[in-house]
Short mmCIF file of C-alpha atoms in Angstrom, two decimals:
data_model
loop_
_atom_site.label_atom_id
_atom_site.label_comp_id
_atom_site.label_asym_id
_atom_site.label_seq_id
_atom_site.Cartn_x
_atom_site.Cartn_y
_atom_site.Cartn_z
CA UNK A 26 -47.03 -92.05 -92.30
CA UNK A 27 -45.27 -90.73 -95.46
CA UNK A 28 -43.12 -93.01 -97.95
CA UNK A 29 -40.60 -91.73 -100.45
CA UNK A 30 -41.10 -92.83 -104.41
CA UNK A 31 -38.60 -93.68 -106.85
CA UNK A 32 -38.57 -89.73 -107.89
CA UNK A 33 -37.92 -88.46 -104.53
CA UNK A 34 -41.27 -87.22 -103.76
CA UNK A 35 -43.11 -87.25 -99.95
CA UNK A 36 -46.21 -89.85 -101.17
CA UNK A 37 -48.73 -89.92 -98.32
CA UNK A 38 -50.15 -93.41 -97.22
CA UNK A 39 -53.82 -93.71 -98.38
CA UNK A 40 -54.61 -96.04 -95.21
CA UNK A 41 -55.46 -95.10 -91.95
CA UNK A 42 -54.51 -98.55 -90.78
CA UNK A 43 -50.60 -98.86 -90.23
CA UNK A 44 -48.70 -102.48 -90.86
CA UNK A 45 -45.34 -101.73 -91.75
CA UNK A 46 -42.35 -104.23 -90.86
CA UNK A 47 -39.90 -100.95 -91.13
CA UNK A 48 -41.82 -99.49 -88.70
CA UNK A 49 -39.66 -100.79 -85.74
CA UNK A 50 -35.32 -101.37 -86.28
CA UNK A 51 -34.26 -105.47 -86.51
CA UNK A 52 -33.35 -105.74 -82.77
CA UNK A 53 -37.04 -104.89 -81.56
CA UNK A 54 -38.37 -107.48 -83.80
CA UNK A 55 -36.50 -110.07 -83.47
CA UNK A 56 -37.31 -109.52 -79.41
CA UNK A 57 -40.68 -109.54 -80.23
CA UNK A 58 -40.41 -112.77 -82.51
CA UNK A 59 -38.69 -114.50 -79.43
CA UNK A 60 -41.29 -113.78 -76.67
CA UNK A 61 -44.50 -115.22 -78.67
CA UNK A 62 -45.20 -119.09 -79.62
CA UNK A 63 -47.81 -120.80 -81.32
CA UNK A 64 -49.86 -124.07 -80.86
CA UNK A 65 -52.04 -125.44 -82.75
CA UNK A 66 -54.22 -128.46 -81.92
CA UNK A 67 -55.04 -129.77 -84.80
CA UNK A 68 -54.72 -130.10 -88.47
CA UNK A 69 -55.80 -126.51 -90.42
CA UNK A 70 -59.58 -127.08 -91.45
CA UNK A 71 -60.24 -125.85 -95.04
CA UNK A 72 -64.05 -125.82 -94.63
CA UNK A 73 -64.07 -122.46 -92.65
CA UNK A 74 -65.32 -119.48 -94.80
CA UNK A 75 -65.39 -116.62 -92.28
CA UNK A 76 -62.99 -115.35 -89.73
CA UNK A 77 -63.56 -113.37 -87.43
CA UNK A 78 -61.06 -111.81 -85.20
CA UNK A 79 -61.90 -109.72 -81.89
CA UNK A 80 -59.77 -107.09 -80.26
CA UNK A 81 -60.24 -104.77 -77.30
CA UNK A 82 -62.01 -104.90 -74.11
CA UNK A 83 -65.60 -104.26 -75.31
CA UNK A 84 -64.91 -106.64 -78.87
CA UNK A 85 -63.32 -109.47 -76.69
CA UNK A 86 -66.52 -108.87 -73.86
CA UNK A 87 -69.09 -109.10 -76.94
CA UNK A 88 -67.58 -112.23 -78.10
CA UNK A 89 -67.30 -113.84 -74.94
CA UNK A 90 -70.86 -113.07 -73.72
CA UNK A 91 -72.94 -113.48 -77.28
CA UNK A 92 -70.68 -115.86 -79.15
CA UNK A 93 -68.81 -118.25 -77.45
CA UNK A 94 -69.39 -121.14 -75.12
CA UNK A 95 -68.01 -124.33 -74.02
CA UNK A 96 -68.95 -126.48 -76.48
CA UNK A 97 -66.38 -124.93 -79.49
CA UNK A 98 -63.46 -126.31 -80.41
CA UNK A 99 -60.14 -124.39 -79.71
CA UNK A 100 -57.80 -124.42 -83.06
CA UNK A 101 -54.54 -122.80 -81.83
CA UNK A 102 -53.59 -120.48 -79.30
CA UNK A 103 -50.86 -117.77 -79.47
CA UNK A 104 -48.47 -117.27 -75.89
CA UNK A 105 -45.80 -116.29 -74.51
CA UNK A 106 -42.64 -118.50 -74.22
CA UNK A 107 -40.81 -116.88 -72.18
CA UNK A 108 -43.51 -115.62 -69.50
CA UNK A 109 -43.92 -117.75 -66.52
CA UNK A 110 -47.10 -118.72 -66.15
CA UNK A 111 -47.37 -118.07 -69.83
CA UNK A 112 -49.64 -115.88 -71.10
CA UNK A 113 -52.16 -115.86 -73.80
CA UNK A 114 -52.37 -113.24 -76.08
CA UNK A 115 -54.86 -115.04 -79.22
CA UNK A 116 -57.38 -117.70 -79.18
CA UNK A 117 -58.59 -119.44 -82.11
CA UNK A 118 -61.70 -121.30 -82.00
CA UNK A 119 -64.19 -122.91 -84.46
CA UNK A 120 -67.37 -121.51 -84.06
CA UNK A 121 -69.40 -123.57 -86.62
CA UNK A 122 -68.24 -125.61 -89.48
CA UNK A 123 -68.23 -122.24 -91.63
CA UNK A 124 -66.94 -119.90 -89.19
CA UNK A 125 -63.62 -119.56 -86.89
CA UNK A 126 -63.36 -116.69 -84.31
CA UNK A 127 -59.94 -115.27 -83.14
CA UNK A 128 -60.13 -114.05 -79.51
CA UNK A 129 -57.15 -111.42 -78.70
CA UNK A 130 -55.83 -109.78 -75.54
CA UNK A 131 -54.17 -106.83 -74.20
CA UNK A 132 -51.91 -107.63 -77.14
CA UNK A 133 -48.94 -105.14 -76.65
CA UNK A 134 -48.52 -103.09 -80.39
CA UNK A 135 -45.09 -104.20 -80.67
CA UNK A 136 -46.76 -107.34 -80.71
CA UNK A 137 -49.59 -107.19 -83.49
CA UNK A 138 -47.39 -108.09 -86.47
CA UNK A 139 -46.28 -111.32 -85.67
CA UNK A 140 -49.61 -112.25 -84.15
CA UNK A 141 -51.18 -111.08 -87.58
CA UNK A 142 -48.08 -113.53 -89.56
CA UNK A 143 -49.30 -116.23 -87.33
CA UNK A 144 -52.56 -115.75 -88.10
CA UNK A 145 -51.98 -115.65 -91.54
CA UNK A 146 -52.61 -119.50 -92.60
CA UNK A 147 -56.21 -119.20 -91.29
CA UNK A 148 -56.38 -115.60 -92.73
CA UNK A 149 -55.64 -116.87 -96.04
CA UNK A 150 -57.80 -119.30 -95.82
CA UNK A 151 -60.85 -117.30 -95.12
CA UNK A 152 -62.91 -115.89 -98.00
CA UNK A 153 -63.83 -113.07 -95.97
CA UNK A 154 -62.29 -111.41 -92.43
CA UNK A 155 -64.18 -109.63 -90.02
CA UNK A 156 -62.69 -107.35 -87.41
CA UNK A 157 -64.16 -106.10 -84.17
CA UNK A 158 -62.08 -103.40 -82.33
CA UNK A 159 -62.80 -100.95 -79.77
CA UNK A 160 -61.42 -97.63 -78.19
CA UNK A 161 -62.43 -94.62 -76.03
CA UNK A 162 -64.64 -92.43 -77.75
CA UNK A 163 -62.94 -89.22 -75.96
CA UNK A 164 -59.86 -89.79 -78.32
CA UNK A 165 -62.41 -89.69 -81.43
CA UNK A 166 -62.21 -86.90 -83.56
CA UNK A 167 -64.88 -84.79 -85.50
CA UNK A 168 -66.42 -81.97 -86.05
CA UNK A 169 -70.29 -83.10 -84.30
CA UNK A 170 -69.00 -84.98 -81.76
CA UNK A 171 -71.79 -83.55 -79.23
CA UNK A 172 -74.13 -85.46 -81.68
CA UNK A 173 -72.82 -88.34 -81.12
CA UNK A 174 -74.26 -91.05 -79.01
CA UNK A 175 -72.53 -92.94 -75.85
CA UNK A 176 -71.47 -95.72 -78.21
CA UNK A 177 -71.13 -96.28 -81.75
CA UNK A 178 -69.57 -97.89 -84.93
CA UNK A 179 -67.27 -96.36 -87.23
CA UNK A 180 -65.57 -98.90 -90.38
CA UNK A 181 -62.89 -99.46 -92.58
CA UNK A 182 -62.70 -102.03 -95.17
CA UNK A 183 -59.95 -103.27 -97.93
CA UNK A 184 -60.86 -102.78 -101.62
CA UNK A 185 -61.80 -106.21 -102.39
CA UNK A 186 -64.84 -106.30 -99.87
CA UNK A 187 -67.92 -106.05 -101.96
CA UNK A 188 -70.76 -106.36 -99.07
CA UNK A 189 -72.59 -103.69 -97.38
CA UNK A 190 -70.62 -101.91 -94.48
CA UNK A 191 -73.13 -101.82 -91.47
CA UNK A 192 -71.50 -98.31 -90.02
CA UNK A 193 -70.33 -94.85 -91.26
CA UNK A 194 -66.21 -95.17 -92.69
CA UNK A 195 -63.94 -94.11 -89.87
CA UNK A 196 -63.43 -90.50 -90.31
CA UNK A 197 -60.16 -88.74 -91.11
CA UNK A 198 -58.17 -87.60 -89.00
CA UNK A 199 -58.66 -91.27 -86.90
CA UNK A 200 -56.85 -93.56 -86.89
CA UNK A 201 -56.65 -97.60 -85.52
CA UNK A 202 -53.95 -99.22 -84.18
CA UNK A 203 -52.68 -102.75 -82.63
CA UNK A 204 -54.15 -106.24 -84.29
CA UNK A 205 -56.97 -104.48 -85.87
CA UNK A 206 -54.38 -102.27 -87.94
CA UNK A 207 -52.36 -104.82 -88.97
CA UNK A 208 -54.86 -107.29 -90.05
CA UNK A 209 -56.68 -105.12 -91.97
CA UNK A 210 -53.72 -103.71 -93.82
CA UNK A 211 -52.81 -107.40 -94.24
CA UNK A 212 -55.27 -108.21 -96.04
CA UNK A 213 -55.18 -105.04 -98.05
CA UNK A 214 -51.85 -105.40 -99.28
CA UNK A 215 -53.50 -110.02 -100.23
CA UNK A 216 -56.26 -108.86 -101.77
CA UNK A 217 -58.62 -110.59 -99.00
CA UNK A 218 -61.89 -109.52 -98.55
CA UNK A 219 -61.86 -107.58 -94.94
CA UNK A 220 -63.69 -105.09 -93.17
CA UNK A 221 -63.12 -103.65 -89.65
CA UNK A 222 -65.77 -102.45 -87.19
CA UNK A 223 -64.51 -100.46 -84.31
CA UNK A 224 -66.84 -99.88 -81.48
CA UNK A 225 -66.59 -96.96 -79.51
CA UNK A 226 -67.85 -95.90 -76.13
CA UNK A 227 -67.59 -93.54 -73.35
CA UNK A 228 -65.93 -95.41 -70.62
CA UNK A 229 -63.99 -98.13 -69.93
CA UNK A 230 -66.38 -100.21 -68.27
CA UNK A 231 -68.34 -102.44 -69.70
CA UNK A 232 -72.25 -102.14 -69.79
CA UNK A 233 -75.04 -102.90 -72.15
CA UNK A 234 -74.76 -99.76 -73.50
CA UNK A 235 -71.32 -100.11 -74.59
CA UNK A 236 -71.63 -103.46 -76.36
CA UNK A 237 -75.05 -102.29 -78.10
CA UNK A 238 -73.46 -101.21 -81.18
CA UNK A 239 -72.18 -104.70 -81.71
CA UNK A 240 -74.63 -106.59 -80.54
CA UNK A 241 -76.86 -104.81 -83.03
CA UNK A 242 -74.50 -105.36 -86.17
CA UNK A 243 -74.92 -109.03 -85.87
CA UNK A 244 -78.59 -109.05 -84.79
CA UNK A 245 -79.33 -107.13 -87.78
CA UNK A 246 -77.42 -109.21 -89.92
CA UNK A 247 -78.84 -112.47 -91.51
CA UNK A 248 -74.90 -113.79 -92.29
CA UNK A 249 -74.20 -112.91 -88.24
CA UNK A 250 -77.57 -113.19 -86.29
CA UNK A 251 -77.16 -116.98 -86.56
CA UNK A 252 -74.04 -116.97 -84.38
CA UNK A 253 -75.38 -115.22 -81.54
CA UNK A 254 -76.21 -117.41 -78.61
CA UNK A 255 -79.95 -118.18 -78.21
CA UNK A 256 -80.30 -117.39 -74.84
CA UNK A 257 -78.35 -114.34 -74.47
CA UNK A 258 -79.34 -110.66 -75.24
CA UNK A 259 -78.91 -107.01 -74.22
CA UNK A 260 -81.73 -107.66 -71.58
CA UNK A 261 -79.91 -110.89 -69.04
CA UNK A 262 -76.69 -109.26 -69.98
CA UNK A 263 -73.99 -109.05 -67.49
CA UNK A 264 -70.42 -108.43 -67.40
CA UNK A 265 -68.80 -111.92 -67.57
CA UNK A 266 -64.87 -111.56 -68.71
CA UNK A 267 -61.84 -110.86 -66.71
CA UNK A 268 -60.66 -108.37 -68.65
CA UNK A 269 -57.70 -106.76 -67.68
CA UNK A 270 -58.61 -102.48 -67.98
CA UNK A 271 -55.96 -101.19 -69.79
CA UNK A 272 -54.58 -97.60 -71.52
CA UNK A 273 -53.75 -99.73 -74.51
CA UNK A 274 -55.63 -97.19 -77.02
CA UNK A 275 -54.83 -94.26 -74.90
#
């Protein structure tokens, strides 16, 4: 994507993460702002000092398995307003006192934007954002691709995140779309501390294998180990969302 400076000049975006309002003409957005609605269920809590926000079908099956359980506290919820029944596209939940987890899916891209704006209280509040994503490593580009394994992590991160990266930068010429995208550039363009991990695998269905990659990044991680479940792990693991398969990286 390609802007135009003061002097004329084609200036080529330095981001491989696209959030850009002129990206779509006034009549698509303001469709989009009609069809989404949030509610929130209770005050904003201050206390929180990581978000985390989980997109795709192997990010949103990670989360669901390892992280989440009955016990937690749901903060707001993004829908549809016009769907009947409506439909839930993000799910914000409070995972401990210092951390709150945003569950999205099969978020249409025309979509993302105004998700990410209505995100953006909690966002703000954060003093660090972490993204899960996923895709279908067939559409990943590189030169040793044969090398690679069945799954893996690839990052991106905004220039205001100081801690280690636990996987390789995304490589040019790929690129991430949707939520992820927009987040990250989101914070980019705020200054917040952000870093995305997208998680890619060979198939469409879900298997150990595919979630290893993530469930490794927080195992290995003293900040993230203590928010996986006790009693789960790669080993009793079985597929336990109703994830809808969809093309929606394809």
């Amino acid at each position: 994507m390609a802007g135009v400076s003061f002097f004329g000049e084609v200036i080529q975006q330095s981001s491989r993460a696209f959030w850009n309002d002129e990206d779509s003409d006034d009549e698509n957005d303001a469709s989009a702002e009609a069809k989404l609605h949030l509610t929130q269920n209770a005050e904003q809590d201050s206390s929180y000092h990581t978000l985390i926000i989980a997109d795709g079908q192997i990010a949103n099956e990670f989360v669901q398995f390892f992280l989440v359980d009955s016990k937690q506290c749901e903060v707001a919820k993004i829908h549809s307003s016009d769907d009947s029944p409506k439909r839930t596209y993000a799910t914000l939940l409070k995972l401990k006192e210092s951390v709150l987890l945003c569950v999205c899916s099969n978020v249409p891209v025309e979509y993302a934007n105004q998700i990410t704006e209505m995100l953006s209280p909690w966002i703000k509040g954060a003093s660090q954002i972490i993204i899960l994503g996923s895709a279908v490593n067939t559409y990943y580009r590189c030169d040793n691709f044969d090398l690679l394994p069945p799954s893996f992590l690839r990052s991106l991160k905004t220039c205001t995140w100081k801690e280690s990266v636990k996987a390789p930068p995304l490589e040019i010429p790929n690129t991430v779309i949707g939520v992820p995208a927009s987040v990250l550039s989101f914070c980019e363009i705020l200054d917040i501390s952000a870093v995305l991990y997208v998680c890619y695998a060979d198939s469409l269905h879900i298997d150990s294998q595919s979630i290893q990659p993530l469930f490794n990044l927080f195992h290995t991680s003293p900040e993230l180990s203590s928010l996986l479940k006790t009693d789960k792990n790669l080993k009793n693991y079985h597929y336990s969302s109703s994830i809808t398969q969809s093309n929606m990286y394809l």
